[in-house]
Amino acid sequence: TLSNIADILNQQGKYSESLKQYEYVLEIERKLYKETNDYHPHIATTLSNIAHILMEEGKYSESLKQLQHVLE
């Protein structure tokens, strides 16, 4: 799946490529689950994965914002 590709890129340390892939996954999930307003487990997981990538890149404030959005 697309998320698995992003996972592999992340494991390889290709954070910018992984981030782009997760953002694409998020775009698709938001279309599929638009009635949930981001309150769907798949969207929460993808947002969390994006936050992890941002943290790996040292973008802590952006990562924190993503994680706070997941918890809302």
PDB file of N, CA, C, O and CB in Angstrom:
ATOM      1  N   THR A   1       0.828  -1.185   0.000  1.00  0.00           N
ATOM      2  CA  THR A   1       0.000   0.000   0.000  1.00  0.00           C
ATOM      3  C   THR A   1       0.874   1.251   0.000  1.00  0.00           C
ATOM      4  O   THR A   1       2.090   1.178   0.178  1.00  0.00           O
ATOM      5  CB  THR A   1      -0.943  -0.003   1.207  1.00  0.00           C
ATOM      6  N   LEU A   2       0.239   2.381  -0.201  1.00  0.00           N
ATOM      7  CA  LEU A   2       0.971   3.641  -0.216  1.00  0.00           C
ATOM      8  C   LEU A   2       1.615   3.936   1.135  1.00  0.00           C
ATOM      9  O   LEU A   2       2.729   4.456   1.195  1.00  0.00           O
ATOM     10  CB  LEU A   2       0.045   4.780  -0.609  1.00  0.00           C
ATOM     11  N   SER A   3       0.920   3.608   2.210  1.00  0.00           N
ATOM     12  CA  SER A   3       1.487   3.822   3.544  1.00  0.00           C
ATOM     13  C   SER A   3       2.711   2.948   3.773  1.00  0.00           C
ATOM     14  O   SER A   3       3.671   3.375   4.415  1.00  0.00           O
ATOM     15  CB  SER A   3       0.439   3.540   4.619  1.00  0.00           C
ATOM     16  N   ASN A   4       2.682   1.741   3.257  1.00  0.00           N
ATOM     17  CA  ASN A   4       3.837   0.846   3.408  1.00  0.00           C
ATOM     18  C   ASN A   4       5.050   1.398   2.663  1.00  0.00           C
ATOM     19  O   ASN A   4       6.179   1.291   3.141  1.00  0.00           O
ATOM     20  CB  ASN A   4       3.498  -0.569   2.891  1.00  0.00           C
ATOM     21  N   ILE A   5       4.817   1.980   1.511  1.00  0.00           N
ATOM     22  CA  ILE A   5       5.917   2.605   0.762  1.00  0.00           C
ATOM     23  C   ILE A   5       6.513   3.741   1.588  1.00  0.00           C
ATOM     24  O   ILE A   5       7.733   3.876   1.684  1.00  0.00           O
ATOM     25  CB  ILE A   5       5.423   3.135  -0.621  1.00  0.00           C
ATOM     26  N   ALA A   6       5.647   4.553   2.180  1.00  0.00           N
ATOM     27  CA  ALA A   6       6.112   5.652   3.028  1.00  0.00           C
ATOM     28  C   ALA A   6       6.894   5.113   4.223  1.00  0.00           C
ATOM     29  O   ALA A   6       7.902   5.695   4.622  1.00  0.00           O
ATOM     30  CB  ALA A   6       4.922   6.504   3.510  1.00  0.00           C
ATOM     31  N   ASP A   7       6.430   4.005   4.793  1.00  0.00           N
ATOM     32  CA  ASP A   7       7.139   3.371   5.911  1.00  0.00           C
ATOM     33  C   ASP A   7       8.548   2.942   5.508  1.00  0.00           C
ATOM     34  O   ASP A   7       9.507   3.163   6.248  1.00  0.00           O
ATOM     35  CB  ASP A   7       6.352   2.159   6.421  1.00  0.00           C
ATOM     36  N   ILE A   8       8.665   2.337   4.350  1.00  0.00           N
ATOM     37  CA  ILE A   8       9.974   1.876   3.864  1.00  0.00           C
ATOM     38  C   ILE A   8      10.894   3.064   3.631  1.00  0.00           C
ATOM     39  O   ILE A   8      12.061   3.035   4.022  1.00  0.00           O
ATOM     40  CB  ILE A   8       9.822   1.054   2.560  1.00  0.00           C
ATOM     41  N   LEU A   9      10.377   4.101   3.001  1.00  0.00           N
ATOM     42  CA  LEU A   9      11.191   5.299   2.771  1.00  0.00           C
ATOM     43  C   LEU A   9      11.663   5.893   4.094  1.00  0.00           C
ATOM     44  O   LEU A   9      12.801   6.348   4.209  1.00  0.00           O
ATOM     45  CB  LEU A   9      10.395   6.350   1.973  1.00  0.00           C
ATOM     46  N   ASN A  10      10.785   5.886   5.085  1.00  0.00           N
ATOM     47  CA  ASN A  10      11.144   6.379   6.410  1.00  0.00           C
ATOM     48  C   ASN A  10      12.274   5.528   7.001  1.00  0.00           C
ATOM     49  O   ASN A  10      13.250   6.070   7.519  1.00  0.00           O
ATOM     50  CB  ASN A  10       9.910   6.371   7.345  1.00  0.00           C
ATOM     51  N   GLN A  11      12.147   4.219   6.928  1.00  0.00           N
ATOM     52  CA  GLN A  11      13.171   3.316   7.463  1.00  0.00           C
ATOM     53  C   GLN A  11      14.516   3.506   6.762  1.00  0.00           C
ATOM     54  O   GLN A  11      15.569   3.289   7.362  1.00  0.00           O
ATOM     55  CB  GLN A  11      12.716   1.864   7.325  1.00  0.00           C
ATOM     56  N   GLN A  12      14.477   3.902   5.515  1.00  0.00           N
ATOM     57  CA  GLN A  12      15.699   4.146   4.753  1.00  0.00           C
ATOM     58  C   GLN A  12      16.282   5.531   5.036  1.00  0.00           C
ATOM     59  O   GLN A  12      17.342   5.880   4.518  1.00  0.00           O
ATOM     60  CB  GLN A  12      15.422   3.997   3.264  1.00  0.00           C
ATOM     61  N   GLY A  13      15.590   6.312   5.853  1.00  0.00           N
ATOM     62  CA  GLY A  13      16.057   7.659   6.166  1.00  0.00           C
ATOM     63  C   GLY A  13      15.746   8.682   5.088  1.00  0.00           C
ATOM     64  O   GLY A  13      16.294   9.784   5.102  1.00  0.00           O
ATOM     65  N   LYS A  14      14.880   8.334   4.162  1.00  0.00           N
ATOM     66  CA  LYS A  14      14.471   9.241   3.084  1.00  0.00           C
ATOM     67  C   LYS A  14      13.226  10.002   3.536  1.00  0.00           C
ATOM     68  O   LYS A  14      12.120   9.788   3.041  1.00  0.00           O
ATOM     69  CB  LYS A  14      14.195   8.455   1.751  1.00  0.00           C
ATOM     70  N   TYR A  15      13.455  10.903   4.503  1.00  0.00           N
ATOM     71  CA  TYR A  15      12.339  11.545   5.184  1.00  0.00           C
ATOM     72  C   TYR A  15      11.503  12.437   4.287  1.00  0.00           C
ATOM     73  O   TYR A  15      10.276  12.423   4.387  1.00  0.00           O
ATOM     74  CB  TYR A  15      12.848  12.343   6.324  1.00  0.00           C
ATOM     75  N   SER A  16      12.124  13.208   3.418  1.00  0.00           N
ATOM     76  CA  SER A  16      11.325  14.105   2.577  1.00  0.00           C
ATOM     77  C   SER A  16      10.458  13.304   1.608  1.00  0.00           C
ATOM     78  O   SER A  16       9.317  13.684   1.344  1.00  0.00           O
ATOM     79  CB  SER A  16      12.238  15.075   1.798  1.00  0.00           C
ATOM     80  N   GLU A  17      10.986  12.201   1.075  1.00  0.00           N
ATOM     81  CA  GLU A  17      10.186  11.349   0.188  1.00  0.00           C
ATOM     82  C   GLU A  17       9.062  10.671   0.960  1.00  0.00           C
ATOM     83  O   GLU A  17       7.934  10.563   0.478  1.00  0.00           O
ATOM     84  CB  GLU A  17      11.073  10.290  -0.491  1.00  0.00           C
ATOM     85  N   SER A  18       9.384  10.220   2.154  1.00  0.00           N
ATOM     86  CA  SER A  18       8.387   9.571   3.000  1.00  0.00           C
ATOM     87  C   SER A  18       7.277  10.554   3.364  1.00  0.00           C
ATOM     88  O   SER A  18       6.096  10.208   3.328  1.00  0.00           O
ATOM     89  CB  SER A  18       9.043   9.005   4.275  1.00  0.00           C
ATOM     90  N   LEU A  19       7.660  11.770   3.711  1.00  0.00           N
ATOM     91  CA  LEU A  19       6.683  12.796   4.064  1.00  0.00           C
ATOM     92  C   LEU A  19       5.739  13.085   2.895  1.00  0.00           C
ATOM     93  O   LEU A  19       4.528  13.195   3.085  1.00  0.00           O
ATOM     94  CB  LEU A  19       7.397  14.081   4.497  1.00  0.00           C
ATOM     95  N   LYS A  20       6.288  13.205   1.704  1.00  0.00           N
ATOM     96  CA  LYS A  20       5.448  13.437   0.519  1.00  0.00           C
ATOM     97  C   LYS A  20       4.455  12.294   0.328  1.00  0.00           C
ATOM     98  O   LYS A  20       3.291  12.519  -0.003  1.00  0.00           O
ATOM     99  CB  LYS A  20       6.322  13.594  -0.743  1.00  0.00           C
ATOM    100  N   GLN A  21       4.927  11.072   0.539  1.00  0.00           N
ATOM    101  CA  GLN A  21       4.062   9.902   0.375  1.00  0.00           C
ATOM    102  C   GLN A  21       2.947   9.909   1.414  1.00  0.00           C
ATOM    103  O   GLN A  21       1.787   9.669   1.080  1.00  0.00           O
ATOM    104  CB  GLN A  21       4.882   8.603   0.484  1.00  0.00           C
ATOM    105  N   TYR A  22       3.293  10.185   2.683  1.00  0.00           N
ATOM    106  CA  TYR A  22       2.270  10.257   3.732  1.00  0.00           C
ATOM    107  C   TYR A  22       1.278  11.382   3.464  1.00  0.00           C
ATOM    108  O   TYR A  22       0.084  11.220   3.713  1.00  0.00           O
ATOM    109  CB  TYR A  22       2.924  10.455   5.103  1.00  0.00           C
ATOM    110  N   GLU A  23       1.746  12.504   2.967  1.00  0.00           N
ATOM    111  CA  GLU A  23       0.836  13.613   2.652  1.00  0.00           C
ATOM    112  C   GLU A  23      -0.133  13.215   1.543  1.00  0.00           C
ATOM    113  O   GLU A  23      -1.300  13.607   1.558  1.00  0.00           O
ATOM    114  CB  GLU A  23       1.634  14.867   2.236  1.00  0.00           C
ATOM    115  N   TYR A  24       0.354  12.438   0.585  1.00  0.00           N
ATOM    116  CA  TYR A  24      -0.519  11.943  -0.478  1.00  0.00           C
ATOM    117  C   TYR A  24      -1.558  10.977   0.098  1.00  0.00           C
ATOM    118  O   TYR A  24      -2.735  11.033  -0.259  1.00  0.00           O
ATOM    119  CB  TYR A  24       0.313  11.248  -1.586  1.00  0.00           C
ATOM    120  N   VAL A  25      -1.113  10.098   0.985  1.00  0.00           N
ATOM    121  CA  VAL A  25      -2.029   9.172   1.659  1.00  0.00           C
ATOM    122  C   VAL A  25      -3.091   9.959   2.428  1.00  0.00           C
ATOM    123  O   VAL A  25      -4.277   9.633   2.371  1.00  0.00           O
ATOM    124  CB  VAL A  25      -1.253   8.228   2.620  1.00  0.00           C
ATOM    125  N   LEU A  26      -2.661  10.990   3.141  1.00  0.00           N
ATOM    126  CA  LEU A  26      -3.594  11.814   3.910  1.00  0.00           C
ATOM    127  C   LEU A  26      -4.623  12.478   3.001  1.00  0.00           C
ATOM    128  O   LEU A  26      -5.804  12.547   3.340  1.00  0.00           O
ATOM    129  CB  LEU A  26      -2.834  12.877   4.705  1.00  0.00           C
ATOM    130  N   GLU A  27      -4.183  12.957   1.867  1.00  0.00           N
ATOM    131  CA  GLU A  27      -5.101  13.578   0.900  1.00  0.00           C
ATOM    132  C   GLU A  27      -6.175  12.582   0.469  1.00  0.00           C
ATOM    133  O   GLU A  27      -7.357  12.921   0.410  1.00  0.00           O
ATOM    134  CB  GLU A  27      -4.323  14.093  -0.339  1.00  0.00           C
ATOM    135  N   ILE A  28      -5.767  11.375   0.174  1.00  0.00           N
ATOM    136  CA  ILE A  28      -6.717  10.332  -0.239  1.00  0.00           C
ATOM    137  C   ILE A  28      -7.674   9.994   0.906  1.00  0.00           C
ATOM    138  O   ILE A  28      -8.885   9.900   0.709  1.00  0.00           O
ATOM    139  CB  ILE A  28      -5.962   9.059  -0.697  1.00  0.00           C
ATOM    140  N   GLU A  29      -7.108   9.812   2.116  1.00  0.00           N
ATOM    141  CA  GLU A  29      -7.942   9.452   3.265  1.00  0.00           C
ATOM    142  C   GLU A  29      -8.953  10.547   3.581  1.00  0.00           C
ATOM    143  O   GLU A  29     -10.097  10.253   3.927  1.00  0.00           O
ATOM    144  CB  GLU A  29      -7.069   9.179   4.492  1.00  0.00           C
ATOM    145  N   ARG A  30      -8.544  11.794   3.465  1.00  0.00           N
ATOM    146  CA  ARG A  30      -9.481  12.893   3.740  1.00  0.00           C
ATOM    147  C   ARG A  30     -10.629  12.909   2.732  1.00  0.00           C
ATOM    148  O   ARG A  30     -11.747  13.297   3.072  1.00  0.00           O
ATOM    149  CB  ARG A  30      -8.744  14.242   3.716  1.00  0.00           C
ATOM    150  N   LYS A  31     -10.363  12.497   1.514  1.00  0.00           N
ATOM    151  CA  LYS A  31     -11.438  12.397   0.524  1.00  0.00           C
ATOM    152  C   LYS A  31     -12.359  11.228   0.847  1.00  0.00           C
ATOM    153  O   LYS A  31     -13.580  11.341   0.743  1.00  0.00           O
ATOM    154  CB  LYS A  31     -10.856  12.239  -0.891  1.00  0.00           C
ATOM    155  N   LEU A  32     -11.764  10.107   1.240  1.00  0.00           N
ATOM    156  CA  LEU A  32     -12.552   8.916   1.546  1.00  0.00           C
ATOM    157  C   LEU A  32     -13.410   9.084   2.799  1.00  0.00           C
ATOM    158  O   LEU A  32     -14.543   8.605   2.861  1.00  0.00           O
ATOM    159  CB  LEU A  32     -11.635   7.726   1.716  1.00  0.00           C
ATOM    160  N   TYR A  33     -12.857   9.766   3.784  1.00  0.00           N
ATOM    161  CA  TYR A  33     -13.524   9.886   5.085  1.00  0.00           C
ATOM    162  C   TYR A  33     -13.897  11.329   5.400  1.00  0.00           C
ATOM    163  O   TYR A  33     -13.850  11.747   6.557  1.00  0.00           O
ATOM    164  CB  TYR A  33     -12.630   9.335   6.189  1.00  0.00           C
ATOM    165  N   LYS A  34     -14.265  12.089   4.375  1.00  0.00           N
ATOM    166  CA  LYS A  34     -14.518  13.522   4.559  1.00  0.00           C
ATOM    167  C   LYS A  34     -15.615  13.807   5.578  1.00  0.00           C
ATOM    168  O   LYS A  34     -15.600  14.859   6.218  1.00  0.00           O
ATOM    169  CB  LYS A  34     -14.889  14.150   3.238  1.00  0.00           C
ATOM    170  N   GLU A  35     -16.550  12.905   5.738  1.00  0.00           N
ATOM    171  CA  GLU A  35     -17.642  13.131   6.686  1.00  0.00           C
ATOM    172  C   GLU A  35     -17.178  13.032   8.143  1.00  0.00           C
ATOM    173  O   GLU A  35     -17.924  13.395   9.052  1.00  0.00           O
ATOM    174  CB  GLU A  35     -18.760  12.131   6.436  1.00  0.00           C
ATOM    175  N   THR A  36     -15.966  12.549   8.371  1.00  0.00           N
ATOM    176  CA  THR A  36     -15.486  12.381   9.747  1.00  0.00           C
ATOM    177  C   THR A  36     -14.712  13.589  10.262  1.00  0.00           C
ATOM    178  O   THR A  36     -14.393  13.652  11.449  1.00  0.00           O
ATOM    179  CB  THR A  36     -14.613  11.155   9.836  1.00  0.00           C
ATOM    180  N   ASN A  37     -14.403  14.557   9.385  1.00  0.00           N
ATOM    181  CA  ASN A  37     -13.634  15.745   9.778  1.00  0.00           C
ATOM    182  C   ASN A  37     -12.337  15.378  10.493  1.00  0.00           C
ATOM    183  O   ASN A  37     -12.024  15.947  11.539  1.00  0.00           O
ATOM    184  CB  ASN A  37     -14.477  16.641  10.678  1.00  0.00           C
ATOM    185  N   ASP A  38     -11.602  14.458   9.951  1.00  0.00           N
ATOM    186  CA  ASP A  38     -10.312  13.986  10.483  1.00  0.00           C
ATOM    187  C   ASP A  38     -10.452  13.092  11.718  1.00  0.00           C
ATOM    188  O   ASP A  38      -9.443  12.737  12.328  1.00  0.00           O
ATOM    189  CB  ASP A  38      -9.442  15.173  10.828  1.00  0.00           C
ATOM    190  N   TYR A  39     -11.673  12.721  12.099  1.00  0.00           N
ATOM    191  CA  TYR A  39     -11.857  11.841  13.258  1.00  0.00           C
ATOM    192  C   TYR A  39     -12.016  10.390  12.813  1.00  0.00           C
ATOM    193  O   TYR A  39     -12.986   9.725  13.176  1.00  0.00           O
ATOM    194  CB  TYR A  39     -13.084  12.281  14.083  1.00  0.00           C
ATOM    195  N   HIS A  40     -11.076   9.914  12.041  1.00  0.00           N
ATOM    196  CA  HIS A  40     -11.073   8.529  11.587  1.00  0.00           C
ATOM    197  C   HIS A  40      -9.729   7.922  11.966  1.00  0.00           C
ATOM    198  O   HIS A  40      -8.703   8.592  11.852  1.00  0.00           O
ATOM    199  CB  HIS A  40     -11.332   8.426  10.041  1.00  0.00           C
ATOM    200  N   PRO A  41      -9.712   6.680  12.411  1.00  0.00           N
ATOM    201  CA  PRO A  41      -8.452   6.053  12.838  1.00  0.00           C
ATOM    202  C   PRO A  41      -7.350   6.064  11.779  1.00  0.00           C
ATOM    203  O   PRO A  41      -6.179   6.243  12.112  1.00  0.00           O
ATOM    204  CB  PRO A  41      -8.716   4.637  13.243  1.00  0.00           C
ATOM    205  N   HIS A  42      -7.705   5.879  10.525  1.00  0.00           N
ATOM    206  CA  HIS A  42      -6.693   5.887   9.459  1.00  0.00           C
ATOM    207  C   HIS A  42      -6.054   7.265   9.327  1.00  0.00           C
ATOM    208  O   HIS A  42      -4.841   7.382   9.152  1.00  0.00           O
ATOM    209  CB  HIS A  42      -7.319   5.466   8.116  1.00  0.00           C
ATOM    210  N   ILE A  43      -6.879   8.302   9.412  1.00  0.00           N
ATOM    211  CA  ILE A  43      -6.367   9.668   9.317  1.00  0.00           C
ATOM    212  C   ILE A  43      -5.480   9.969  10.521  1.00  0.00           C
ATOM    213  O   ILE A  43      -4.414  10.567  10.375  1.00  0.00           O
ATOM    214  CB  ILE A  43      -7.530  10.691   9.228  1.00  0.00           C
ATOM    215  N   ALA A  44      -5.914   9.558  11.699  1.00  0.00           N
ATOM    216  CA  ALA A  44      -5.114   9.787  12.905  1.00  0.00           C
ATOM    217  C   ALA A  44      -3.758   9.097  12.802  1.00  0.00           C
ATOM    218  O   ALA A  44      -2.741   9.666  13.200  1.00  0.00           O
ATOM    219  CB  ALA A  44      -5.863   9.289  14.149  1.00  0.00           C
ATOM    220  N   THR A  45      -3.735   7.895  12.279  1.00  0.00           N
ATOM    221  CA  THR A  45      -2.480   7.166  12.115  1.00  0.00           C
ATOM    222  C   THR A  45      -1.561   7.873  11.137  1.00  0.00           C
ATOM    223  O   THR A  45      -0.365   8.006  11.393  1.00  0.00           O
ATOM    224  CB  THR A  45      -2.746   5.743  11.643  1.00  0.00           C
ATOM    225  N   THR A  46      -2.103   8.323  10.031  1.00  0.00           N
ATOM    226  CA  THR A  46      -1.294   9.017   9.032  1.00  0.00           C
ATOM    227  C   THR A  46      -0.755  10.332   9.585  1.00  0.00           C
ATOM    228  O   THR A  46       0.408  10.667   9.359  1.00  0.00           O
ATOM    229  CB  THR A  46      -2.115   9.276   7.764  1.00  0.00           C
ATOM    230  N   LEU A  47      -1.586  11.077  10.304  1.00  0.00           N
ATOM    231  CA  LEU A  47      -1.123  12.314  10.922  1.00  0.00           C
ATOM    232  C   LEU A  47      -0.012  12.038  11.933  1.00  0.00           C
ATOM    233  O   LEU A  47       0.951  12.800  12.031  1.00  0.00           O
ATOM    234  CB  LEU A  47      -2.289  13.039  11.602  1.00  0.00           C
ATOM    235  N   SER A  48      -0.148  10.970  12.667  1.00  0.00           N
ATOM    236  CA  SER A  48       0.880  10.578  13.627  1.00  0.00           C
ATOM    237  C   SER A  48       2.182  10.199  12.915  1.00  0.00           C
ATOM    238  O   SER A  48       3.271  10.544  13.373  1.00  0.00           O
ATOM    239  CB  SER A  48       0.386   9.405  14.486  1.00  0.00           C
ATOM    240  N   ASN A  49       2.060   9.496  11.802  1.00  0.00           N
ATOM    241  CA  ASN A  49       3.244   9.134  11.014  1.00  0.00           C
ATOM    242  C   ASN A  49       3.931  10.383  10.460  1.00  0.00           C
ATOM    243  O   ASN A  49       5.159  10.462  10.439  1.00  0.00           O
ATOM    244  CB  ASN A  49       2.855   8.187   9.861  1.00  0.00           C
ATOM    245  N   ILE A  50       3.146  11.343  10.017  1.00  0.00           N
ATOM    246  CA  ILE A  50       3.706  12.604   9.524  1.00  0.00           C
ATOM    247  C   ILE A  50       4.440  13.310  10.660  1.00  0.00           C
ATOM    248  O   ILE A  50       5.536  13.833  10.462  1.00  0.00           O
ATOM    249  CB  ILE A  50       2.589  13.520   8.939  1.00  0.00           C
ATOM    250  N   ALA A  51       3.842  13.325  11.841  1.00  0.00           N
ATOM    251  CA  ALA A  51       4.483  13.951  13.000  1.00  0.00           C
ATOM    252  C   ALA A  51       5.819  13.277  13.309  1.00  0.00           C
ATOM    253  O   ALA A  51       6.792  13.950  13.650  1.00  0.00           O
ATOM    254  CB  ALA A  51       3.557  13.884  14.230  1.00  0.00           C
ATOM    255  N   HIS A  52       5.865  11.973  13.193  1.00  0.00           N
ATOM    256  CA  HIS A  52       7.116  11.227  13.441  1.00  0.00           C
ATOM    257  C   HIS A  52       8.202  11.646  12.455  1.00  0.00           C
ATOM    258  O   HIS A  52       9.352  11.848  12.845  1.00  0.00           O
ATOM    259  CB  HIS A  52       6.872   9.701  13.339  1.00  0.00           C
ATOM    260  N   ILE A  53       7.845  11.777  11.192  1.00  0.00           N
ATOM    261  CA  ILE A  53       8.809  12.196  10.174  1.00  0.00           C
ATOM    262  C   ILE A  53       9.316  13.604  10.488  1.00  0.00           C
ATOM    263  O   ILE A  53      10.517  13.865  10.423  1.00  0.00           O
ATOM    264  CB  ILE A  53       8.171  12.151   8.758  1.00  0.00           C
ATOM    265  N   LEU A  54       8.402  14.503  10.826  1.00  0.00           N
ATOM    266  CA  LEU A  54       8.799  15.867  11.156  1.00  0.00           C
ATOM    267  C   LEU A  54       9.746  15.881  12.353  1.00  0.00           C
ATOM    268  O   LEU A  54      10.694  16.665  12.397  1.00  0.00           O
ATOM    269  CB  LEU A  54       7.562  16.729  11.446  1.00  0.00           C
ATOM    270  N   MET A  55       9.484  15.014  13.312  1.00  0.00           N
ATOM    271  CA  MET A  55      10.358  14.916  14.473  1.00  0.00           C
ATOM    272  C   MET A  55      11.745  14.416  14.060  1.00  0.00           C
ATOM    273  O   MET A  55      12.757  14.928  14.538  1.00  0.00           O
ATOM    274  CB  MET A  55       9.743  13.982  15.532  1.00  0.00           C
ATOM    275  N   GLU A  56      11.791  13.436  13.188  1.00  0.00           N
ATOM    276  CA  GLU A  56      13.066  12.911  12.688  1.00  0.00           C
ATOM    277  C   GLU A  56      13.864  13.992  11.965  1.00  0.00           C
ATOM    278  O   GLU A  56      15.095  13.988  11.990  1.00  0.00           O
ATOM    279  CB  GLU A  56      12.824  11.723  11.747  1.00  0.00           C
ATOM    280  N   GLU A  57      13.157  14.913  11.325  1.00  0.00           N
ATOM    281  CA  GLU A  57      13.808  16.005  10.602  1.00  0.00           C
ATOM    282  C   GLU A  57      14.165  17.173  11.535  1.00  0.00           C
ATOM    283  O   GLU A  57      14.733  18.170  11.089  1.00  0.00           O
ATOM    284  CB  GLU A  57      12.900  16.499   9.471  1.00  0.00           C
ATOM    285  N   GLY A  58      13.833  17.051  12.825  1.00  0.00           N
ATOM    286  CA  GLY A  58      14.138  18.108  13.777  1.00  0.00           C
ATOM    287  C   GLY A  58      13.140  19.245  13.773  1.00  0.00           C
ATOM    288  O   GLY A  58      13.407  20.310  14.329  1.00  0.00           O
ATOM    289  N   LYS A  59      11.999  19.031  13.154  1.00  0.00           N
ATOM    290  CA  LYS A  59      10.943  20.054  13.091  1.00  0.00           C
ATOM    291  C   LYS A  59       9.949  19.805  14.223  1.00  0.00           C
ATOM    292  O   LYS A  59       8.809  19.397  14.004  1.00  0.00           O
ATOM    293  CB  LYS A  59      10.216  20.036  11.698  1.00  0.00           C
ATOM    294  N   TYR A  60      10.421  20.062  15.430  1.00  0.00           N
ATOM    295  CA  TYR A  60       9.671  19.682  16.618  1.00  0.00           C
ATOM    296  C   TYR A  60       8.357  20.436  16.789  1.00  0.00           C
ATOM    297  O   TYR A  60       7.355  19.840  17.182  1.00  0.00           O
ATOM    298  CB  TYR A  60      10.516  19.893  17.822  1.00  0.00           C
ATOM    299  N   SER A  61       8.344  21.729  16.502  1.00  0.00           N
ATOM    300  CA  SER A  61       7.103  22.486  16.686  1.00  0.00           C
ATOM    301  C   SER A  61       6.038  22.029  15.688  1.00  0.00           C
ATOM    302  O   SER A  61       4.862  21.939  16.041  1.00  0.00           O
ATOM    303  CB  SER A  61       7.366  23.999  16.529  1.00  0.00           C
ATOM    304  N   GLU A  62       6.435  21.741  14.459  1.00  0.00           N
ATOM    305  CA  GLU A  62       5.485  21.228  13.465  1.00  0.00           C
ATOM    306  C   GLU A  62       4.983  19.845  13.870  1.00  0.00           C
ATOM    307  O   GLU A  62       3.801  19.531  13.728  1.00  0.00           O
ATOM    308  CB  GLU A  62       6.140  21.167  12.066  1.00  0.00           C
ATOM    309  N   SER A  63       5.894  19.036  14.372  1.00  0.00           N
ATOM    310  CA  SER A  63       5.529  17.700  14.828  1.00  0.00           C
ATOM    311  C   SER A  63       4.523  17.779  15.966  1.00  0.00           C
ATOM    312  O   SER A  63       3.532  17.049  15.983  1.00  0.00           O
ATOM    313  CB  SER A  63       6.773  16.923  15.272  1.00  0.00           C
ATOM    314  N   LEU A  64       4.783  18.670  16.915  1.00  0.00           N
ATOM    315  CA  LEU A  64       3.885  18.839  18.052  1.00  0.00           C
ATOM    316  C   LEU A  64       2.497  19.279  17.597  1.00  0.00           C
ATOM    317  O   LEU A  64       1.495  18.795  18.123  1.00  0.00           O
ATOM    318  CB  LEU A  64       4.462  19.855  19.038  1.00  0.00           C
ATOM    319  N   LYS A  65       2.424  20.185  16.632  1.00  0.00           N
ATOM    320  CA  LYS A  65       1.130  20.640  16.110  1.00  0.00           C
ATOM    321  C   LYS A  65       0.352  19.468  15.511  1.00  0.00           C
ATOM    322  O   LYS A  65      -0.853  19.340  15.726  1.00  0.00           O
ATOM    323  CB  LYS A  65       1.330  21.747  15.049  1.00  0.00           C
ATOM    324  N   GLN A  66       1.051  18.615  14.758  1.00  0.00           N
ATOM    325  CA  GLN A  66       0.387  17.449  14.155  1.00  0.00           C
ATOM    326  C   GLN A  66      -0.151  16.525  15.237  1.00  0.00           C
ATOM    327  O   GLN A  66      -1.287  16.057  15.154  1.00  0.00           O
ATOM    328  CB  GLN A  66       1.361  16.677  13.235  1.00  0.00           C
ATOM    329  N   LEU A  67       0.661  16.266  16.244  1.00  0.00           N
ATOM    330  CA  LEU A  67       0.230  15.361  17.316  1.00  0.00           C
ATOM    331  C   LEU A  67      -0.926  15.951  18.106  1.00  0.00           C
ATOM    332  O   LEU A  67      -1.832  15.222  18.508  1.00  0.00           O
ATOM    333  CB  LEU A  67       1.394  15.050  18.255  1.00  0.00           C
ATOM    334  N   GLN A  68      -0.910  17.247  18.333  1.00  0.00           N
ATOM    335  CA  GLN A  68      -2.034  17.878  19.040  1.00  0.00           C
ATOM    336  C   GLN A  68      -3.313  17.788  18.217  1.00  0.00           C
ATOM    337  O   GLN A  68      -4.400  17.616  18.768  1.00  0.00           O
ATOM    338  CB  GLN A  68      -1.716  19.350  19.357  1.00  0.00           C
ATOM    339  N   HIS A  69      -3.181  17.905  16.897  1.00  0.00           N
ATOM    340  CA  HIS A  69      -4.352  17.771  16.028  1.00  0.00           C
ATOM    341  C   HIS A  69      -4.930  16.353  16.138  1.00  0.00           C
ATOM    342  O   HIS A  69      -6.147  16.171  16.153  1.00  0.00           O
ATOM    343  CB  HIS A  69      -3.978  18.095  14.553  1.00  0.00           C
ATOM    344  N   VAL A  70      -4.058  15.370  16.214  1.00  0.00           N
ATOM    345  CA  VAL A  70      -4.517  13.980  16.352  1.00  0.00           C
ATOM    346  C   VAL A  70      -5.319  13.807  17.636  1.00  0.00           C
ATOM    347  O   VAL A  70      -6.305  13.070  17.661  1.00  0.00           O
ATOM    348  CB  VAL A  70      -3.319  13.005  16.341  1.00  0.00           C
ATOM    349  N   LEU A  71      -4.902  14.477  18.688  1.00  0.00           N
ATOM    350  CA  LEU A  71      -5.558  14.311  19.992  1.00  0.00           C
ATOM    351  C   LEU A  71      -6.846  15.112  20.145  1.00  0.00           C
ATOM    352  O   LEU A  71      -7.602  14.890  21.090  1.00  0.00           O
ATOM    353  CB  LEU A  71      -4.611  14.701  21.081  1.00  0.00           C
ATOM    354  N   GLU A  72      -7.101  16.040  19.230  1.00  0.00           N
ATOM    355  CA  GLU A  72      -8.318  16.865  19.343  1.00  0.00           C
ATOM    356  C   GLU A  72      -9.569  16.059  19.103  1.00  0.00           C
ATOM    357  O   GLU A  72     -10.673  16.601  19.161  1.00  0.00           O
ATOM    358  CB  GLU A  72      -8.269  18.023  18.363  1.00  0.00           C
TER     359      GLU A  72
END
